[in-house]
Amino acid sequence: MHVLVISDIHSNLTALEKVLSVAGSYDAVWCLGDIVGYGPDPNECIEVVRGLPNLVCVRGNHDAATLGDVDQHTFNHEASLAISWTKREITADSQDFLLRLPETTIQKEVTLVHGSPRNPVWDYVMDYLTALRMFQFFDTQICMLGHTHVPAYWVESESDSKNNLVLDFQKRTIQGRVILNPGSVGQPRDHDPRASFALFDTENLTWELRRVEYDITSVQARIKKAGLPWRHAMRLHEGW
Ligand code: ZN
């Protein structure tokens, strides 16, 4: 089975549509949370995501905050402003979709979470030392997560695993236990503004990281029109 793995779309419809248009053929989509937050297109992104083939999606911290599940004051000021805006904009239908998302799930022997297997919605796995501690919190060979907006490929037994800002490969056959992050579709933070996603083959166990340029200017225009913090528009250009 060919799986398109996406995460952290953050209400960026332009980036999402671009990823879907270049991803090629896939049998299923695994989405690692944070469909909403920061950006101007929450309902549009949910509508597209929910229509994807054999969709499996977990809940992110921005999804949870939009539902009022968590105290949004734990977010920085501008992220919190965007959550308040999203709460006003979100339709009952979209809200219902977010409400049904599980915090974690196992698919084809792969654990899927937004943050970490220890704390599915909130933990950040930013570096290899943190990743190493996480291997005890899941039983499958593979764990996929998002939340940091930075692609990563960590192997339990490999001392030179990439605690990376830039991965030095595009396609790799998975060996041993790994924690994988496809990066962010809608708000990359590794100083590469291109939308990030991955293709996973469940039979051959290959992981292919891909990046694609999209029309950032049009998203920035919608951010401005919506009255969302300009910082969320600026950062798209520089990828932080
Ligand atoms: Zn996020």
Coordinates of N, CA and C and ligand atoms in Angstrom, one line a residue:
M1 N 0.8 -1.2 0.0 CA 0.0 0.0 0.0 C 0.9 1.3 0.0
H2 N 0.5 2.2 -0.9 CA 1.3 3.5 -0.9 C 0.5 4.5 -0.1
V3 N 1.2 5.1 0.9 CA 0.6 6.0 1.8 C 1.2 7.4 1.7
L4 N 0.3 8.4 1.5 CA 0.8 9.8 1.6 C 0.7 10.2 3.0
V5 N 1.8 10.6 3.5 CA 1.9 11.1 5.0 C 2.0 12.6 5.0
I6 N 1.0 13.2 5.6 CA 1.1 14.7 5.7 C 0.8 15.1 7.2
S7 N 1.3 16.3 7.5 CA 1.1 16.8 8.9 C 1.1 18.3 8.9
D8 N 0.5 18.9 9.9 CA 0.6 20.3 10.2 C 0.3 21.2 8.9
I9 N -0.9 21.0 8.4 CA -1.4 21.7 7.3 C -1.7 23.2 7.7
H10 N -2.2 23.3 8.9 CA -2.4 24.7 9.5 C -3.2 25.6 8.6
S11 N -4.3 25.1 8.1 CA -5.3 26.0 7.4 C -4.6 26.7 6.2
N12 N -3.7 26.0 5.5 CA -3.1 26.5 4.3 C -3.5 25.6 3.1
L13 N -4.6 26.1 2.5 CA -5.2 25.3 1.5 C -4.3 25.2 0.2
T14 N -3.7 26.3 -0.1 CA -2.8 26.4 -1.3 C -1.7 25.3 -1.2
A15 N -1.1 25.2 0.0 CA 0.0 24.3 0.2 C -0.5 22.8 0.1
L16 N -1.7 22.6 0.7 CA -2.3 21.3 0.7 C -2.6 20.8 -0.7
E17 N -3.3 21.7 -1.4 CA -3.7 21.3 -2.8 C -2.5 21.1 -3.7
K18 N -1.4 21.8 -3.5 CA -0.2 21.6 -4.2 C 0.4 20.2 -3.9
V19 N 0.5 19.9 -2.6 CA 1.0 18.6 -2.2 C 0.2 17.5 -2.9
L20 N -1.1 17.6 -2.8 CA -1.9 16.6 -3.4 C -1.8 16.4 -4.9
S21 N -1.5 17.5 -5.5 CA -1.3 17.5 -7.0 C 0.0 16.9 -7.4
V22 N 1.0 16.9 -6.6 CA 2.3 16.4 -7.0 C 2.6 15.0 -6.4
A23 N 1.8 14.6 -5.5 CA 2.1 13.4 -4.7 C 2.1 12.1 -5.5
G24 N 1.5 12.1 -6.7 CA 1.4 10.9 -7.5 C 0.2 10.0 -7.0
S25 N 0.3 8.7 -7.2 CA -0.8 7.9 -6.8 C -0.5 7.3 -5.4
Y26 N -1.6 7.2 -4.6 CA -1.5 6.7 -3.3 C -2.8 6.0 -2.9
D27 N -2.7 5.0 -2.0 CA -3.9 4.3 -1.7 C -4.6 4.8 -0.4
A28 N -3.8 5.5 0.4 CA -4.3 6.0 1.7 C -3.6 7.2 2.1
V29 N -4.2 8.0 2.9 CA -3.5 9.2 3.5 C -3.5 9.1 5.0
W30 N -2.3 9.3 5.6 CA -2.2 9.4 7.0 C -1.9 10.9 7.3
C31 N -2.7 11.5 8.1 CA -2.5 12.9 8.5 C -2.2 13.0 10.0
L32 N -1.1 13.6 10.3 CA -0.7 13.6 11.7 C -1.1 14.8 12.6
G33 N -2.2 15.4 12.2 CA -2.7 16.4 13.0 C -2.4 17.9 12.7
D34 N -3.1 18.8 13.4 CA -3.0 20.2 13.1 C -3.4 20.6 11.7
I35 N -4.6 20.2 11.4 CA -5.2 20.7 10.1 C -5.5 22.2 10.2
V36 N -5.8 22.6 11.4 CA -6.2 24.1 11.5 C -5.1 24.8 12.4
G37 N -5.4 26.1 12.5 CA -4.5 27.0 13.3 C -3.6 27.8 12.3
Y38 N -3.2 29.0 12.7 CA -2.3 29.9 12.0 C -2.9 30.5 10.7
G39 N -3.4 29.6 9.8 CA -3.7 30.0 8.5 C -5.2 30.4 8.3
P40 N -5.5 30.8 7.0 CA -6.8 31.4 6.7 C -7.9 30.4 6.2
D41 N -7.6 29.1 6.1 CA -8.5 28.2 5.4 C -8.9 27.0 6.2
P42 N -9.4 27.2 7.4 CA -9.7 26.0 8.3 C -10.8 25.1 7.7
N43 N -11.9 25.6 7.3 CA -13.0 24.8 6.8 C -12.6 24.1 5.5
E44 N -12.0 24.9 4.6 CA -11.6 24.4 3.3 C -10.6 23.2 3.4
C45 N -9.7 23.4 4.4 CA -8.7 22.3 4.5 C -9.3 21.0 5.1
I46 N -10.2 21.2 6.1 CA -10.9 20.1 6.6 C -11.7 19.3 5.6
E47 N -12.4 20.1 4.7 CA -13.2 19.5 3.7 C -12.4 18.7 2.7
V48 N -11.2 19.2 2.4 CA -10.3 18.5 1.4 C -9.8 17.2 2.1
V49 N -9.3 17.4 3.4 CA -8.7 16.3 4.1 C -9.7 15.1 4.3
R50 N -10.9 15.5 4.7 CA -11.9 14.4 5.0 C -12.3 13.6 3.8
G51 N -12.1 14.2 2.6 CA -12.4 13.5 1.3 C -11.3 12.7 0.8
L52 N -10.1 12.7 1.4 CA -9.0 11.9 0.9 C -9.2 10.4 1.1
P53 N -8.6 9.6 0.2 CA -8.9 8.2 0.2 C -8.3 7.5 1.4
N54 N -9.1 6.6 2.0 CA -8.7 5.8 3.2 C -8.0 6.7 4.2
L55 N -8.6 7.8 4.5 CA -8.0 8.7 5.5 C -7.9 8.2 6.9
V56 N -6.7 8.4 7.5 CA -6.5 8.2 8.9 C -5.9 9.4 9.4
C57 N -6.5 10.0 10.5 CA -6.0 11.3 10.9 C -6.1 11.4 12.5
V58 N -5.0 11.9 13.1 CA -5.0 12.1 14.5 C -5.1 13.5 14.8
R59 N -5.4 13.8 16.1 CA -5.6 15.2 16.6 C -4.4 15.9 17.0
G60 N -4.2 17.1 16.5 CA -3.1 17.9 16.9 C -3.5 18.9 18.0
N61 N -2.5 19.6 18.5 CA -2.8 20.6 19.6 C -3.6 21.8 19.2
H62 N -3.4 22.2 17.9 CA -4.3 23.3 17.4 C -5.7 22.8 17.2
D63 N -5.8 21.6 16.7 CA -7.2 21.0 16.5 C -7.9 21.0 17.9
A64 N -7.1 20.5 18.9 CA -7.7 20.4 20.3 C -8.1 21.8 20.8
A65 N -7.2 22.7 20.6 CA -7.5 24.1 21.1 C -8.7 24.7 20.4
T66 N -8.9 24.4 19.1 CA -10.0 24.9 18.4 C -11.3 24.4 19.0
L67 N -11.2 23.1 19.5 CA -12.4 22.5 20.1 C -12.6 23.0 21.5
G68 N -11.7 23.8 22.0 CA -11.8 24.3 23.4 C -11.4 23.2 24.4
D69 N -10.7 22.2 23.9 CA -10.2 21.1 24.8 C -9.1 21.5 25.7
V70 N -8.4 22.5 25.4 CA -7.2 22.9 26.1 C -7.2 24.4 26.3
D71 N -6.5 24.9 27.3 CA -6.4 26.3 27.6 C -5.5 26.9 26.5
Q72 N -6.1 27.8 25.7 CA -5.3 28.3 24.6 C -4.3 29.3 25.0
H73 N -4.3 29.7 26.3 CA -3.3 30.6 26.8 C -1.9 30.0 27.0
T74 N -1.9 28.6 26.8 CA -0.6 28.0 26.8 C 0.0 28.2 25.5
F75 N -0.7 28.7 24.5 CA -0.1 29.1 23.2 C 0.5 30.5 23.2
N76 N 1.5 30.7 22.3 CA 2.0 32.1 22.3 C 0.9 33.0 21.8
H77 N 1.1 34.3 22.0 CA 0.0 35.3 21.8 C -0.6 35.2 20.4
E78 N 0.3 35.2 19.4 CA -0.2 35.2 18.0 C -0.8 33.9 17.6
A79 N -0.3 32.8 18.1 CA -1.0 31.5 17.8 C -2.4 31.5 18.5
S80 N -2.5 32.0 19.6 CA -3.7 32.1 20.4 C -4.7 33.0 19.6
L81 N -4.3 34.1 19.0 CA -5.2 34.9 18.3 C -5.8 34.2 17.1
A82 N -4.9 33.4 16.5 CA -5.4 32.6 15.3 C -6.4 31.5 15.8
I83 N -6.2 31.0 16.9 CA -7.1 30.0 17.4 C -8.5 30.6 17.7
S84 N -8.5 31.8 18.3 CA -9.7 32.5 18.6 C -10.4 32.8 17.3
W85 N -9.7 33.2 16.2 CA -10.3 33.5 14.9 C -10.8 32.2 14.3
T86 N -10.1 31.1 14.5 CA -10.5 29.8 13.9 C -11.8 29.3 14.6
K87 N -11.9 29.5 15.9 CA -13.1 29.2 16.7 C -14.3 29.9 16.1
R88 N -14.1 31.1 15.7 CA -15.2 31.9 15.2 C -15.6 31.4 13.8
E89 N -14.6 31.1 13.0 CA -14.9 30.7 11.6 C -15.4 29.3 11.4
I90 N -15.0 28.4 12.3 CA -15.2 27.0 12.0 C -16.7 26.6 12.0
T91 N -17.1 25.8 11.1 CA -18.5 25.4 11.0 C -18.7 24.2 11.9
A92 N -20.0 24.0 12.2 CA -20.4 22.9 13.1 C -19.9 21.6 12.5
D93 N -20.0 21.5 11.2 CA -19.6 20.3 10.5 C -18.1 20.0 10.6
S94 N -17.3 21.1 10.5 CA -15.8 21.0 10.6 C -15.5 20.6 12.1
Q95 N -16.2 21.2 13.0 CA -15.9 21.0 14.4 C -16.2 19.5 14.7
D96 N -17.3 19.0 14.2 CA -17.6 17.6 14.4 C -16.6 16.7 13.9
F97 N -16.0 17.0 12.7 CA -14.9 16.2 12.2 C -13.7 16.2 13.1
L98 N -13.3 17.4 13.6 CA -12.1 17.4 14.6 C -12.4 16.7 15.8
L99 N -13.7 16.7 16.3 CA -14.1 16.1 17.5 C -13.9 14.6 17.4
R100 N -14.0 14.0 16.3 CA -13.9 12.6 16.1 C -12.5 12.0 16.0
L101 N -11.5 13.0 15.9 CA -10.2 12.5 15.6 C -9.6 11.9 16.9
P102 N -9.0 10.7 16.8 CA -8.3 10.1 18.0 C -7.0 10.8 18.2
E103 N -6.5 10.6 19.4 CA -5.2 11.2 19.8 C -4.1 10.3 19.2
T104 N -4.3 9.0 19.1 CA -3.3 8.1 18.5 C -4.0 6.9 17.9
T105 N -3.3 6.3 17.0 CA -3.9 5.1 16.3 C -2.7 4.2 15.8
I106 N -3.0 3.0 15.6 CA -2.0 2.1 15.0 C -2.5 1.6 13.6
Q107 N -1.7 1.8 12.6 CA -2.1 1.4 11.2 C -1.0 0.6 10.6
K108 N -1.3 -0.6 10.1 CA -0.2 -1.4 9.4 C 1.1 -1.4 10.3
E109 N 0.9 -1.7 11.6 CA 2.1 -1.8 12.4 C 2.9 -0.4 12.6
V110 N 2.2 0.7 12.3 CA 2.8 2.0 12.5 C 2.0 2.8 13.5
T111 N 2.7 3.3 14.5 CA 2.0 4.2 15.5 C 1.9 5.6 15.0
L112 N 0.8 6.2 15.0 CA 0.6 7.6 14.5 C 0.2 8.5 15.6
V113 N 0.9 9.6 15.8 CA 0.6 10.6 16.8 C 1.0 11.9 16.2
H114 N 0.5 13.0 16.9 CA 0.9 14.3 16.5 C 2.2 14.7 17.1
G115 N 2.3 14.6 18.5 CA 3.4 15.1 19.2 C 4.5 14.1 19.5
S116 N 4.1 13.1 20.4 CA 5.0 12.0 20.7 C 4.2 10.8 21.2
P117 N 4.8 9.7 21.2 CA 4.1 8.5 21.7 C 3.9 8.6 23.2
R118 N 4.6 9.4 23.9 CA 4.4 9.6 25.3 C 3.3 10.5 25.6
N119 N 3.2 11.6 24.9 CA 2.1 12.5 25.1 C 1.7 13.0 23.7
P120 N 0.6 12.3 23.1 CA 0.3 12.3 21.7 C 0.0 13.7 21.2
V121 N -0.5 14.6 22.0 CA -0.9 15.9 21.4 C 0.1 17.0 21.7
W122 N 0.9 16.9 22.8 CA 1.6 18.0 23.3 C 3.1 18.0 23.2
D123 N 3.7 16.8 23.3 CA 5.2 16.7 23.4 C 5.8 17.1 22.1
Y124 N 7.0 17.7 22.2 CA 7.8 18.0 21.0 C 9.0 17.0 20.9
V125 N 9.2 16.3 19.8 CA 10.4 15.5 19.6 C 11.3 16.3 18.6
M126 N 12.2 17.1 19.2 CA 13.0 18.0 18.4 C 14.3 17.5 18.1
D127 N 14.8 16.6 18.9 CA 16.2 16.2 18.7 C 16.4 14.7 19.0
Y128 N 17.5 14.2 18.6 CA 17.7 12.7 18.7 C 17.7 12.2 20.1
L129 N 18.2 12.9 21.1 CA 18.2 12.5 22.5 C 16.8 12.3 23.0
T130 N 15.9 13.3 22.6 CA 14.5 13.2 23.0 C 13.9 12.0 22.3
A131 N 14.2 11.8 21.0 CA 13.6 10.7 20.2 C 14.0 9.4 20.8
L132 N 15.2 9.3 21.3 CA 15.7 8.0 21.9 C 14.9 7.6 23.1
R133 N 14.5 8.6 23.9 CA 13.7 8.3 25.1 C 12.3 7.9 24.7
M134 N 11.8 8.2 23.5 CA 10.5 7.9 23.1 C 10.2 6.5 22.6
F135 N 11.3 5.8 22.2 CA 11.2 4.5 21.7 C 10.5 3.5 22.7
Q136 N 10.6 3.8 24.0 CA 10.0 2.9 25.0 C 8.5 3.1 25.1
F137 N 8.0 4.2 24.4 CA 6.5 4.5 24.6 C 5.7 4.0 23.5
F138 N 6.3 3.2 22.5 CA 5.4 2.6 21.5 C 6.0 1.2 21.2
D139 N 5.1 0.3 20.7 CA 5.5 -1.1 20.6 C 5.8 -1.5 19.1
T140 N 5.3 -0.7 18.2 CA 5.5 -1.0 16.8 C 6.9 -0.7 16.3
Q141 N 7.2 -1.1 15.1 CA 8.6 -0.9 14.6 C 8.7 0.6 14.2
I142 N 7.6 1.2 13.8 CA 7.7 2.6 13.3 C 6.7 3.5 14.0
C143 N 7.1 4.7 14.3 CA 6.2 5.7 14.9 C 6.3 6.9 14.0
M144 N 5.2 7.5 13.5 CA 5.2 8.7 12.7 C 4.6 9.8 13.5
L145 N 5.2 11.0 13.5 CA 4.7 12.1 14.3 C 5.0 13.4 13.5
G146 N 4.4 14.5 14.0 CA 4.6 15.8 13.4 C 5.0 16.8 14.4
H147 N 4.2 17.9 14.5 CA 4.2 18.9 15.6 C 5.4 19.9 15.5
T148 N 6.6 19.4 15.1 CA 7.8 20.3 15.1 C 7.9 21.0 13.8
H149 N 7.2 20.6 12.8 CA 7.3 21.2 11.5 C 8.7 21.0 10.8
V150 N 9.4 20.1 11.3 CA 10.8 19.8 10.8 C 10.9 18.3 10.4
P151 N 11.2 18.0 9.2 CA 11.3 16.6 8.8 C 12.4 15.9 9.7
A152 N 12.2 14.6 10.0 CA 13.2 13.9 10.8 C 13.1 12.4 10.5
Y153 N 14.3 11.8 10.7 CA 14.4 10.3 10.5 C 15.3 9.8 11.6
W154 N 14.8 9.3 12.6 CA 15.6 8.8 13.7 C 15.5 7.3 13.9
V155 N 16.7 6.7 13.9 CA 16.8 5.2 14.1 C 17.2 4.9 15.5
E156 N 16.6 4.0 16.1 CA 16.8 3.7 17.6 C 18.3 3.3 17.8
S157 N 18.9 2.5 16.9 CA 20.2 2.0 17.1 C 21.3 2.7 16.3
E158 N 21.0 3.8 15.7 CA 22.0 4.4 14.8 C 22.5 5.7 15.4
S159 N 23.8 5.7 15.8 CA 24.3 6.8 16.5 C 24.3 8.1 15.7
D160 N 24.4 7.9 14.3 CA 24.5 9.1 13.5 C 23.1 9.5 12.9
S161 N 22.0 9.1 13.6 CA 20.7 9.5 13.1 C 20.6 11.0 12.9
K162 N 19.7 11.3 12.0 CA 19.7 12.7 11.7 C 18.8 13.5 12.6
N163 N 19.5 14.4 13.4 CA 18.8 15.4 14.2 C 18.8 16.6 13.3
N164 N 17.9 16.6 12.2 CA 18.3 17.3 11.1 C 17.5 18.5 10.8
L165 N 18.1 19.5 10.2 CA 17.4 20.5 9.5 C 17.3 20.2 8.1
V166 N 18.2 19.5 7.5 CA 18.2 19.0 6.2 C 18.5 17.5 6.1
L167 N 17.6 16.8 5.6 CA 17.8 15.3 5.4 C 18.7 15.1 4.2
D168 N 19.6 14.2 4.3 CA 20.6 14.0 3.2 C 20.2 12.9 2.3
F169 N 18.9 12.5 2.3 CA 18.4 11.5 1.4 C 17.0 11.9 1.0
Q170 N 16.5 11.3 -0.1 CA 15.1 11.5 -0.4 C 14.3 10.3 -0.2
K171 N 14.9 9.1 -0.5 CA 14.1 7.8 -0.3 C 15.0 6.9 0.4
R172 N 14.5 6.2 1.4 CA 15.3 5.3 2.2 C 14.5 4.1 2.6
T173 N 15.1 2.9 2.6 CA 14.4 1.7 3.1 C 14.6 1.7 4.6
I174 N 13.5 1.5 5.3 CA 13.5 1.6 6.8 C 14.0 0.3 7.3
Q175 N 15.0 0.4 8.2 CA 15.5 -0.7 8.9 C 15.6 -0.4 10.4
G176 N 15.2 -1.4 11.2 CA 15.2 -1.2 12.6 C 14.0 -0.3 13.0
R177 N 14.0 0.0 14.3 CA 12.9 0.8 14.8 C 13.2 2.3 14.5
V178 N 12.2 3.0 14.0 CA 12.4 4.4 13.6 C 11.2 5.3 14.1
I179 N 11.6 6.6 14.3 CA 10.6 7.6 14.4 C 10.8 8.6 13.3
L180 N 9.6 8.8 12.6 CA 9.7 9.6 11.3 C 8.8 10.8 11.4
N181 N 9.3 11.9 10.8 CA 8.5 13.1 10.8 C 8.5 13.6 9.3
P182 N 7.3 13.8 8.7 CA 7.2 14.2 7.3 C 7.4 15.7 7.1
G183 N 7.6 16.4 8.2 CA 7.6 17.9 8.1 C 6.2 18.5 8.0
S184 N 6.1 19.7 7.7 CA 4.8 20.4 7.7 C 4.4 20.8 6.3
V185 N 3.2 20.5 6.0 CA 2.6 21.0 4.7 C 2.5 22.5 4.7
G186 N 1.9 23.1 5.7 CA 1.4 24.5 5.6 C 2.3 25.5 6.3
Q187 N 3.3 25.0 7.1 CA 4.1 26.0 7.8 C 5.5 25.4 8.1
P188 N 6.3 25.1 7.1 CA 7.6 24.5 7.4 C 8.5 25.4 8.3
R189 N 9.3 24.7 9.2 CA 10.1 25.5 10.1 C 11.6 25.2 10.0
D190 N 12.0 24.6 8.9 CA 13.4 24.2 8.7 C 14.1 25.2 7.8
H191 N 13.6 26.4 7.6 CA 14.2 27.4 6.8 C 14.1 27.0 5.3
D192 N 13.3 26.1 5.0 CA 13.0 25.7 3.6 C 11.5 25.9 3.5
P193 N 11.0 27.0 2.8 CA 9.6 27.3 2.8 C 8.7 26.4 2.0
R194 N 9.3 25.4 1.2 CA 8.5 24.5 0.4 C 7.7 23.6 1.3
A195 N 6.5 23.3 0.9 CA 5.6 22.3 1.6 C 6.3 21.0 1.7
S196 N 6.2 20.3 2.8 CA 6.9 19.1 3.1 C 5.9 18.0 3.3
F197 N 6.2 16.8 2.8 CA 5.4 15.6 3.0 C 6.2 14.4 2.7
A198 N 5.6 13.2 2.9 CA 6.4 11.9 2.7 C 5.5 10.9 2.1
L199 N 6.1 10.0 1.4 CA 5.4 8.8 0.8 C 6.0 7.6 1.5
F200 N 5.1 6.7 2.0 CA 5.5 5.5 2.7 C 4.9 4.3 2.0
D201 N 5.7 3.3 1.8 CA 5.3 2.1 1.2 C 5.3 1.0 2.2
T202 N 4.1 0.5 2.5 CA 3.9 -0.4 3.7 C 4.5 -1.8 3.4
E203 N 4.7 -2.2 2.1 CA 5.2 -3.5 1.8 C 6.8 -3.4 1.7
N204 N 7.3 -2.5 1.0 CA 8.8 -2.4 0.9 C 9.4 -1.6 2.0
L205 N 8.6 -1.0 2.8 CA 9.0 -0.2 3.9 C 10.0 0.9 3.5
T206 N 9.6 1.6 2.4 CA 10.4 2.8 2.0 C 9.7 4.1 2.5
W207 N 10.6 5.1 2.8 CA 10.1 6.4 3.2 C 10.8 7.4 2.3
E208 N 9.9 8.2 1.6 CA 10.5 9.2 0.7 C 10.0 10.6 1.1
L209 N 10.9 11.4 1.4 CA 10.6 12.8 1.8 C 10.6 13.7 0.6
R210 N 9.5 14.5 0.5 CA 9.4 15.3 -0.7 C 9.1 16.7 -0.3
R211 N 9.6 17.7 -1.1 CA 9.3 19.1 -0.9 C 8.7 19.7 -2.2
V212 N 7.8 20.7 -2.1 CA 7.3 21.3 -3.3 C 7.0 22.8 -3.0
E213 N 7.3 23.6 -4.0 CA 7.0 25.0 -3.9 C 5.5 25.2 -4.1
Y214 N 5.0 26.2 -3.5 CA 3.6 26.6 -3.8 C 3.5 28.1 -3.7
D215 N 2.3 28.6 -4.1 CA 2.1 30.1 -4.2 C 1.9 30.7 -2.8
I216 N 3.0 31.0 -2.1 CA 2.9 31.6 -0.8 C 2.2 32.9 -0.7
T217 N 2.4 33.7 -1.8 CA 1.9 35.1 -1.8 C 0.3 35.1 -1.7
S218 N -0.3 34.1 -2.3 CA -1.8 34.1 -2.3 C -2.2 33.7 -0.9
V219 N -1.5 32.9 -0.1 CA -1.9 32.6 1.2 C -1.7 33.8 2.1
Q220 N -0.6 34.5 1.9 CA -0.3 35.7 2.7 C -1.4 36.7 2.5
A221 N -1.9 36.8 1.2 CA -3.0 37.8 0.9 C -4.3 37.4 1.7
R222 N -4.6 36.1 1.8 CA -5.8 35.7 2.6 C -5.6 35.9 4.1
I223 N -4.3 35.7 4.5 CA -4.0 35.9 6.0 C -4.3 37.4 6.3
K224 N -3.9 38.3 5.4 CA -4.1 39.7 5.6 C -5.5 40.0 5.6
K225 N -6.2 39.5 4.6 CA -7.7 39.8 4.5 C -8.5 39.3 5.7
A226 N -8.0 38.2 6.2 CA -8.7 37.6 7.4 C -8.4 38.4 8.7
G227 N -7.4 39.2 8.6 CA -7.0 40.0 9.8 C -6.2 39.1 10.8
L228 N -5.6 38.0 10.3 CA -4.8 37.2 11.2 C -3.4 37.8 11.3
P229 N -2.7 37.5 12.4 CA -1.4 38.1 12.7 C -0.5 38.0 11.4
W230 N 0.1 39.1 11.1 CA 1.0 39.2 9.9 C 2.2 38.3 10.0
R231 N 2.6 38.1 11.3 CA 3.7 37.2 11.5 C 3.5 35.8 10.9
H232 N 2.3 35.3 10.9 CA 2.0 34.0 10.3 C 2.2 34.0 8.8
A233 N 2.1 35.2 8.2 CA 2.2 35.3 6.8 C 3.7 35.4 6.4
M234 N 4.4 36.2 7.2 CA 5.8 36.5 7.0 C 6.7 35.2 7.1
R235 N 6.4 34.4 8.1 CA 7.2 33.2 8.4 C 7.1 32.2 7.2
L236 N 6.0 32.2 6.5 CA 5.8 31.3 5.4 C 6.9 31.4 4.3
H237 N 7.3 32.7 4.1 CA 8.3 33.0 3.1 C 9.7 32.5 3.4
E238 N 9.9 32.5 4.7 CA 11.3 32.1 5.1 C 11.4 30.7 5.7
G239 N 10.2 30.1 6.0 CA 10.2 28.8 6.5 C 10.7 28.6 7.9
W240 N 10.0 29.4 8.8 CA 10.4 29.2 10.2 C 9.1 29.3 11.1
Ligands
ZN1 ZN 1.6 22.4 14.1

